[in-house]
């Protein structure tokens, strides 16, 4: 099972919006609405910010939103803040009953 | 609140074994599926294994099948990962993570801070 494809890095200025894409195949993202997104500020614990493509856990800012089209899922962060600077990972359920993560995207807030 | 604390990491030679533990608190451990996820140095997250709430169902990434075993002791609120025949490429920070409710197999809503495993001769 190959990792989902994410761009290695993205940047934006405070107040701007950015979108991180996550591309898989018909064996994962394309066939299941079971995409989640995680924010990771190393060396801490990763944090779930989006589940089932579009849903936010309680306590997660509504500046985070998710979507999906075909084999590609996307995470949009609006109104960028300095604290958003982190690594972001997508993940999807797969047809072989496993989970697969993306390679991760490092967000820099300029 | 939910707390997950991993332990058992260390430095081990290739071919040897190691058992990781994850002590859980702040939720009904016996109700939720649990995962192990790892992060090799300088790399991204890699899902390793899942066990259902009662341990009756397990799934693994191909690279660890036959070598790693995930298990749990619900009486002790503890998750385990038995790692045998360790390889250099198993070197990573290992996270324990809690599955989210009825979708526990598909997403993780709480994570520990990890324990480091280094496989080196």
mmCIF file of C-alpha atoms in Angstrom:
data_model
loop_
_atom_site.group_PDB
_atom_site.id
_atom_site.type_symbol
_atom_site.label_atom_id
_atom_site.label_comp_id
_atom_site.label_asym_id
_atom_site.label_seq_id
_atom_site.Cartn_x
_atom_site.Cartn_y
_atom_site.Cartn_z
ATOM 1 C CA UNK A 1 0.000 0.000 0.000
ATOM 2 C CA UNK A 2 1.670 3.208 -1.150
ATOM 3 C CA UNK A 3 1.449 6.370 0.891
ATOM 4 C CA UNK A 4 -1.040 9.011 -0.189
ATOM 5 C CA UNK A 5 0.564 11.909 -2.045
ATOM 6 C CA UNK A 6 0.859 15.297 -0.381
ATOM 7 C CA UNK A 7 2.981 18.269 -1.342
ATOM 8 C CA UNK A 8 5.990 18.506 0.935
ATOM 9 C CA UNK A 9 5.427 22.094 1.967
ATOM 10 C CA UNK A 10 3.060 25.033 1.736
ATOM 11 C CA UNK A 11 3.237 28.544 3.103
ATOM 12 C CA UNK A 12 0.985 31.505 3.662
ATOM 13 C CA UNK A 13 0.791 34.809 5.472
ATOM 14 C CA UNK A 14 -1.362 35.429 8.536
ATOM 15 C CA UNK A 15 -4.982 35.907 7.586
ATOM 16 C CA UNK A 16 -4.638 34.139 4.255
ATOM 17 C CA UNK A 17 -6.123 30.769 3.286
ATOM 18 C CA UNK A 18 -4.187 27.737 2.138
ATOM 19 C CA UNK A 19 -5.215 24.347 0.813
ATOM 20 C CA UNK A 20 -3.340 21.090 1.223
ATOM 21 C CA UNK A 21 -4.203 18.310 -1.195
ATOM 22 C CA UNK A 22 -3.937 14.588 -0.666
ATOM 23 C CA UNK A 23 -4.101 12.246 -3.634
ATOM 24 C CA UNK A 24 -4.799 8.549 -3.453
ATOM 25 C CA UNK A 25 -6.431 5.954 -5.645
ATOM 26 C CA UNK A 26 -9.735 4.218 -6.167
ATOM 27 C CA UNK A 27 -8.574 1.715 -3.544
ATOM 28 C CA UNK A 28 -8.608 4.299 -0.796
ATOM 29 C CA UNK A 29 -9.754 7.932 -1.032
ATOM 30 C CA UNK A 30 -11.746 7.375 -4.207
ATOM 31 C CA UNK A 31 -13.851 4.583 -2.761
ATOM 32 C CA UNK A 32 -14.410 5.608 0.857
ATOM 33 C CA UNK A 33 -15.530 8.751 2.647
ATOM 34 C CA UNK A 34 -13.129 7.806 5.417
ATOM 35 C CA UNK A 35 -10.473 10.482 5.071
ATOM 36 C CA UNK A 36 -9.078 12.128 8.176
ATOM 37 C CA UNK A 37 -6.559 14.899 8.741
ATOM 38 C CA UNK A 38 -4.062 15.279 11.579
ATOM 39 C CA UNK A 39 -2.071 18.257 12.793
ATOM 40 C CA UNK A 40 1.321 17.518 14.330
ATOM 41 C CA UNK A 41 3.511 19.915 16.239
ATOM 42 C CA UNK A 42 6.616 17.812 16.912
ATOM 43 C CA UNK A 43 7.576 16.562 19.433
ATOM 44 C CA UNK A 44 3.998 16.489 20.705
ATOM 45 C CA UNK A 45 1.118 14.147 19.974
ATOM 46 C CA UNK A 46 -0.676 14.411 16.618
ATOM 47 C CA UNK A 47 -4.184 15.850 16.777
ATOM 48 C CA UNK A 48 -7.263 14.872 14.770
ATOM 49 C CA UNK A 49 -8.672 17.947 13.035
ATOM 50 C CA UNK A 50 -10.963 16.478 10.356
ATOM 51 C CA UNK A 51 -12.691 13.092 10.186
ATOM 52 C CA UNK A 52 -14.863 11.477 7.553
ATOM 53 C CA UNK A 53 -13.763 14.019 4.952
ATOM 54 C CA UNK A 54 -15.591 17.077 6.242
ATOM 55 C CA UNK A 55 -16.256 16.729 9.970
ATOM 56 C CA UNK A 56 -14.505 18.638 12.750
ATOM 57 C CA UNK A 57 -14.089 17.197 16.242
ATOM 58 C CA UNK A 58 -15.392 19.274 19.090
ATOM 59 C CA UNK A 59 -12.942 22.036 19.958
ATOM 60 C CA UNK A 60 -11.309 22.272 16.533
ATOM 61 C CA UNK A 61 -11.532 25.706 14.986
ATOM 62 C CA UNK A 62 -13.996 26.198 12.135
ATOM 63 C CA UNK A 63 -11.081 27.713 10.202
ATOM 64 C CA UNK A 64 -10.260 24.104 9.293
ATOM 65 C CA UNK A 65 -12.380 22.462 6.620
ATOM 66 C CA UNK A 66 -12.141 19.341 4.499
ATOM 67 C CA UNK A 67 -13.446 18.184 1.157
ATOM 68 C CA UNK A 68 -13.019 15.433 -1.403
ATOM 69 C CA UNK A 69 -13.318 15.049 -5.146
ATOM 70 C CA UNK A 70 -12.583 11.738 -6.792
ATOM 71 C CA UNK A 71 -9.285 10.369 -5.553
ATOM 72 C CA UNK A 72 -8.175 13.651 -3.981
ATOM 73 C CA UNK A 73 -8.995 15.044 -0.557
ATOM 74 C CA UNK A 74 -8.228 18.576 0.542
ATOM 75 C CA UNK A 75 -7.727 20.456 3.782
ATOM 76 C CA UNK A 76 -8.307 24.203 3.771
ATOM 77 C CA UNK A 77 -7.155 26.461 6.572
ATOM 78 C CA UNK A 78 -8.606 29.948 6.454
ATOM 79 C CA UNK A 79 -7.495 32.998 8.411
ATOM 80 C CA UNK A 80 -4.016 31.565 8.929
ATOM 81 C CA UNK A 81 -2.555 32.041 12.374
ATOM 82 C CA UNK A 82 0.986 31.566 13.623
ATOM 83 C CA UNK A 83 -0.122 28.593 15.726
ATOM 84 C CA UNK A 84 -1.219 26.779 12.576
ATOM 85 C CA UNK A 85 2.410 26.253 11.624
ATOM 86 C CA UNK A 86 2.766 22.477 11.868
ATOM 87 C CA UNK A 87 2.929 19.285 9.858
ATOM 88 C CA UNK A 88 -0.361 18.057 8.405
ATOM 89 C CA UNK A 89 -1.139 14.480 7.453
ATOM 90 C CA UNK A 90 -4.078 12.991 5.620
ATOM 91 C CA UNK A 91 -5.125 9.391 6.124
ATOM 92 C CA UNK A 92 -7.599 7.076 4.455
ATOM 93 C CA UNK A 93 -9.106 3.674 4.959
ATOM 94 C CA UNK A 94 -8.157 1.235 2.197
ATOM 95 C CA UNK A 95 -9.746 -1.671 0.367
ATOM 96 C CA UNK A 96 -7.393 -4.113 2.105
ATOM 97 C CA UNK A 97 -8.702 -3.112 5.533
ATOM 98 C CA UNK A 98 -5.737 -0.980 6.498
ATOM 99 C CA UNK A 99 -5.106 2.725 6.961
ATOM 100 C CA UNK A 100 -2.663 4.698 4.876
ATOM 101 C CA UNK A 101 -1.207 8.132 5.631
ATOM 102 C CA UNK A 102 0.032 10.811 3.303
ATOM 103 C CA UNK A 103 3.676 11.783 3.385
ATOM 104 C CA UNK A 104 2.866 14.955 5.301
ATOM 105 C CA UNK A 105 2.864 18.664 4.439
ATOM 106 C CA UNK A 106 4.847 21.216 6.388
ATOM 107 C CA UNK A 107 2.907 24.452 6.733
ATOM 108 C CA UNK A 108 4.930 27.598 7.260
ATOM 109 C CA UNK A 109 3.179 30.781 8.342
ATOM 110 C CA UNK A 110 5.255 33.631 6.986
ATOM 111 C CA UNK B 1 -9.171 13.721 29.983
ATOM 112 C CA UNK B 2 -7.833 11.007 27.712
ATOM 113 C CA UNK B 3 -4.225 10.062 28.403
ATOM 114 C CA UNK B 4 -2.105 7.599 26.482
ATOM 115 C CA UNK B 5 1.419 6.941 27.709
ATOM 116 C CA UNK B 6 3.731 4.710 25.719
ATOM 117 C CA UNK B 7 6.720 2.891 27.152
ATOM 118 C CA UNK B 8 9.102 0.066 26.369
ATOM 119 C CA UNK B 9 11.157 1.650 23.633
ATOM 120 C CA UNK B 10 14.910 1.368 23.501
ATOM 121 C CA UNK B 11 17.924 0.334 21.474
ATOM 122 C CA UNK B 12 17.909 -3.234 20.180
ATOM 123 C CA UNK B 13 19.956 -5.240 17.723
ATOM 124 C CA UNK B 14 18.514 -6.442 14.413
ATOM 125 C CA UNK B 15 16.666 -9.718 14.788
ATOM 126 C CA UNK B 16 15.844 -9.174 18.445
ATOM 127 C CA UNK B 17 12.480 -8.473 20.075
ATOM 128 C CA UNK B 18 10.885 -5.653 22.004
ATOM 129 C CA UNK B 19 7.461 -5.135 23.565
ATOM 130 C CA UNK B 20 5.859 -1.722 23.695
ATOM 131 C CA UNK B 21 3.114 -0.808 26.129
ATOM 132 C CA UNK B 22 0.541 1.963 26.139
ATOM 133 C CA UNK B 23 -1.206 2.825 29.399
ATOM 134 C CA UNK B 24 -4.624 4.353 28.803
ATOM 135 C CA UNK B 25 -6.772 6.460 31.110
ATOM 136 C CA UNK B 26 -9.605 8.963 30.973
ATOM 137 C CA UNK B 27 -11.947 6.853 28.834
ATOM 138 C CA UNK B 28 -13.542 3.413 28.758
ATOM 139 C CA UNK B 29 -10.607 1.544 27.255
ATOM 140 C CA UNK B 30 -12.585 -1.652 26.690
ATOM 141 C CA UNK B 31 -15.008 0.171 24.373
ATOM 142 C CA UNK B 32 -12.604 1.510 21.765
ATOM 143 C CA UNK B 33 -10.381 0.068 19.075
ATOM 144 C CA UNK B 34 -6.733 1.081 19.334
ATOM 145 C CA UNK B 35 -3.898 1.699 16.882
ATOM 146 C CA UNK B 36 -0.123 1.834 16.696
ATOM 147 C CA UNK B 37 1.373 4.400 14.333
ATOM 148 C CA UNK B 38 5.071 5.059 13.801
ATOM 149 C CA UNK B 39 7.272 7.814 12.457
ATOM 150 C CA UNK B 40 10.756 7.016 11.223
ATOM 151 C CA UNK B 41 13.389 9.733 11.681
ATOM 152 C CA UNK B 42 12.732 12.576 9.256
ATOM 153 C CA UNK B 43 9.753 10.791 7.747
ATOM 154 C CA UNK B 44 5.984 10.970 7.945
ATOM 155 C CA UNK B 45 3.449 8.936 9.876
ATOM 156 C CA UNK B 46 2.938 5.274 9.036
ATOM 157 C CA UNK B 47 0.004 3.257 10.339
ATOM 158 C CA UNK B 48 1.216 -0.032 11.836
ATOM 159 C CA UNK B 49 -1.632 -1.974 13.412
ATOM 160 C CA UNK B 50 -5.185 -1.924 14.775
ATOM 161 C CA UNK B 51 -7.012 -4.019 17.349
ATOM 162 C CA UNK B 52 -10.746 -3.975 17.933
ATOM 163 C CA UNK B 53 -12.210 -3.108 21.334
ATOM 164 C CA UNK B 54 -12.157 -6.707 22.499
ATOM 165 C CA UNK B 55 -9.007 -7.856 20.724
ATOM 166 C CA UNK B 56 -10.920 -10.180 18.438
ATOM 167 C CA UNK B 57 -9.903 -8.375 15.264
ATOM 168 C CA UNK B 58 -6.431 -7.241 14.215
ATOM 169 C CA UNK B 59 -5.013 -5.625 11.109
ATOM 170 C CA UNK B 60 -1.422 -4.855 10.136
ATOM 171 C CA UNK B 61 0.548 -3.000 7.520
ATOM 172 C CA UNK B 62 2.218 -5.501 5.197
ATOM 173 C CA UNK B 63 5.758 -4.633 6.308
ATOM 174 C CA UNK B 64 5.163 -5.918 9.860
ATOM 175 C CA UNK B 65 2.820 -8.847 9.219
ATOM 176 C CA UNK B 66 4.151 -12.018 10.790
ATOM 177 C CA UNK B 67 6.653 -10.078 12.915
ATOM 178 C CA UNK B 68 4.532 -7.714 15.043
ATOM 179 C CA UNK B 69 1.521 -8.572 17.188
ATOM 180 C CA UNK B 70 -0.893 -6.048 18.629
ATOM 181 C CA UNK B 71 -2.782 -7.039 21.765
ATOM 182 C CA UNK B 72 -4.577 -5.534 24.708
ATOM 183 C CA UNK B 73 -5.426 -6.248 28.312
ATOM 184 C CA UNK B 74 -8.697 -4.518 29.056
ATOM 185 C CA UNK B 75 -8.411 -5.379 32.748
ATOM 186 C CA UNK B 76 -5.223 -3.311 32.867
ATOM 187 C CA UNK B 77 -6.259 -0.601 30.373
ATOM 188 C CA UNK B 78 -3.111 -1.365 28.433
ATOM 189 C CA UNK B 79 -2.287 -1.814 24.757
ATOM 190 C CA UNK B 80 0.759 -3.745 23.602
ATOM 191 C CA UNK B 81 2.878 -4.165 20.505
ATOM 192 C CA UNK B 82 5.110 -7.223 20.470
ATOM 193 C CA UNK B 83 7.831 -6.664 17.898
ATOM 194 C CA UNK B 84 9.898 -9.665 16.812
ATOM 195 C CA UNK B 85 12.615 -10.060 14.185
ATOM 196 C CA UNK B 86 13.262 -6.354 14.297
ATOM 197 C CA UNK B 87 14.864 -4.690 11.300
ATOM 198 C CA UNK B 88 16.810 -1.472 10.975
ATOM 199 C CA UNK B 89 13.872 0.010 9.063
ATOM 200 C CA UNK B 90 11.655 -0.466 12.129
ATOM 201 C CA UNK B 91 13.562 2.360 13.810
ATOM 202 C CA UNK B 92 10.932 4.968 14.629
ATOM 203 C CA UNK B 93 8.938 6.855 17.200
ATOM 204 C CA UNK B 94 5.940 4.625 17.988
ATOM 205 C CA UNK B 95 2.639 6.268 18.882
ATOM 206 C CA UNK B 96 -0.348 4.632 20.479
ATOM 207 C CA UNK B 97 -3.680 6.109 19.354
ATOM 208 C CA UNK B 98 -7.310 5.692 20.344
ATOM 209 C CA UNK B 99 -9.905 4.962 17.688
ATOM 210 C CA UNK B 100 -12.831 7.342 17.461
ATOM 211 C CA UNK B 101 -16.099 5.780 18.609
ATOM 212 C CA UNK B 102 -17.923 3.563 16.160
ATOM 213 C CA UNK B 103 -15.451 4.618 13.494
ATOM 214 C CA UNK B 104 -12.523 3.512 15.618
ATOM 215 C CA UNK B 105 -11.059 1.443 12.818
ATOM 216 C CA UNK B 106 -10.802 4.460 10.500
ATOM 217 C CA UNK B 107 -9.702 7.458 12.543
ATOM 218 C CA UNK B 108 -7.822 8.288 15.745
ATOM 219 C CA UNK B 109 -9.002 10.962 18.154
ATOM 220 C CA UNK B 110 -6.308 10.819 20.825
ATOM 221 C CA UNK B 111 -2.627 10.074 20.649
ATOM 222 C CA UNK B 112 0.250 9.550 23.023
ATOM 223 C CA UNK B 113 3.590 11.280 22.677
ATOM 224 C CA UNK B 114 5.358 8.145 21.573
ATOM 225 C CA UNK B 115 8.241 5.902 22.567
ATOM 226 C CA UNK B 116 11.404 5.596 20.515
ATOM 227 C CA UNK B 117 12.644 2.309 19.089
ATOM 228 C CA UNK B 118 16.123 2.183 17.607
ATOM 229 C CA UNK B 119 17.256 -0.959 15.811
ATOM 230 C CA UNK B 120 20.990 -0.922 15.379
ATOM 231 C CA UNK B 121 23.924 -3.283 15.495
#
